[in-house]
């Protein structure tokens, strides 16, 4: 009997220990599971198959978090150092101006290839930041908007939060829209703008030209600015006008500066909606390049025979499609671009205004270009923009190429002889209630 009781006691003890062990294991598994759940909520989860994470940071602050759009790899080398390596060269900080040894530049890659825009190069360490359908995207680099998504230098997303504050609401009156033109285009291009999209932003749009014109000064309610720059389409005149536009914006109280050429049609309501997705108190350079890879230039230093050319790589938004700059970024540009210094930088690198702007912002200030596909220049085929997407586009353009017009295809409106550039027809397609539109369209 005693032996039987001893056996039962041992059996009960083993069962109890086994039960306790199972309970401990269950508690451990539950603890691990909760840890994984909390980790996923905080840092996101990439699925373990190399796919993109659910959330990617778009800025330093929590209010910068935005949905993730499309990102494409682009070619190009690493940006070099400006100036010589031995004589105190290199580009100075914004407060010190332009180095005297920065005297020349020559293009290495400037191929325009709209048929395959944004292809990957063999040695690629620079991705172009893109925005697709109003969604902010990211890419690599020092700026948090250029984070890598894989590889050894992967940067994890920040902790997820609820109630992320929305950037300040942008309204039409927050914009300063500048249009670069010249005397010879007043009666053609300028007249067409004034009759169409300018009517949607009369108080916000200013025309920067190179002569006094009382007729158009009256039509624009004194919104014509005579820059006193040279007439013509050459680098010095272009940079002169761009510098005047920039300084005019600095003197205003506007949150955004958007530059366009006089061969652009601007869909003003769409422009305002696009800017509403970005915070003007942060650094934003919004536009679209016209080349398939970053521009590479050599900055020559001729002070000593031992100096070698320095290669610089950067993106720039083509002025022919338009671009926008936030107030915060413009204030950072002011010490090195205002008071005629923008022209001086263009003279040093020997490139026109839009390239100079990209050099200043991307290379000197290290602010990446954020690509907005809704900007369009005449360097891309306008006929491929489908009419059902017209309301989603920010800018359009036109050009005469090989005895043919590169214009949007839009039915109705005006005939080809009356409106060969299709700007009036495009405007009436978007806003048929205008008095210039045919009655057949206004009745729709």
PDB file of C-alpha atoms in Angstrom, residues 2 54 64 79 84 88 120 126 128 158 165 182 209 217 226 235 238 260 310 354 387 404 437:
ATOM      1  CA  UNK A   2       2.796   2.359   0.869  1.00  0.00           C
ATOM      2  CA  UNK A  54       3.787  49.322 -46.112  1.00  0.00           C
ATOM      3  CA  UNK A  64       5.358  64.578 -43.680  1.00  0.00           C
ATOM      4  CA  UNK A  79      28.050  64.171 -57.583  1.00  0.00           C
ATOM      5  CA  UNK A  84      40.006  72.690 -56.946  1.00  0.00           C
ATOM      6  CA  UNK A  88      40.766  76.250 -50.960  1.00  0.00           C
ATOM      7  CA  UNK A 120      18.329  52.175 -64.890  1.00  0.00           C
ATOM      8  CA  UNK A 126      20.988  57.800 -57.443  1.00  0.00           C
ATOM      9  CA  UNK A 128      14.903  60.073 -58.894  1.00  0.00           C
ATOM     10  CA  UNK A 158       9.446  55.705 -38.389  1.00  0.00           C
ATOM     11  CA  UNK A 165      -1.581  66.367 -39.025  1.00  0.00           C
ATOM     12  CA  UNK A 182       9.805  88.225 -74.598  1.00  0.00           C
ATOM     13  CA  UNK A 209       9.448  90.290 -70.177  1.00  0.00           C
ATOM     14  CA  UNK A 217       0.247  96.108 -69.167  1.00  0.00           C
ATOM     15  CA  UNK A 226      10.040  94.702 -67.455  1.00  0.00           C
ATOM     16  CA  UNK A 235      21.720  81.789 -71.524  1.00  0.00           C
ATOM     17  CA  UNK A 238      17.250  83.448 -69.594  1.00  0.00           C
ATOM     18  CA  UNK A 260       6.176  78.550 -66.437  1.00  0.00           C
ATOM     19  CA  UNK A 310      35.485  67.872 -61.099  1.00  0.00           C
ATOM     20  CA  UNK A 354      16.508  75.749 -65.556  1.00  0.00           C
ATOM     21  CA  UNK A 387      -8.217  63.617 -73.236  1.00  0.00           C
ATOM     22  CA  UNK A 404       4.357  69.423 -87.813  1.00  0.00           C
ATOM     23  CA  UNK A 437     -15.688  78.861 -76.459  1.00  0.00           C
TER      24      UNK A 437
END
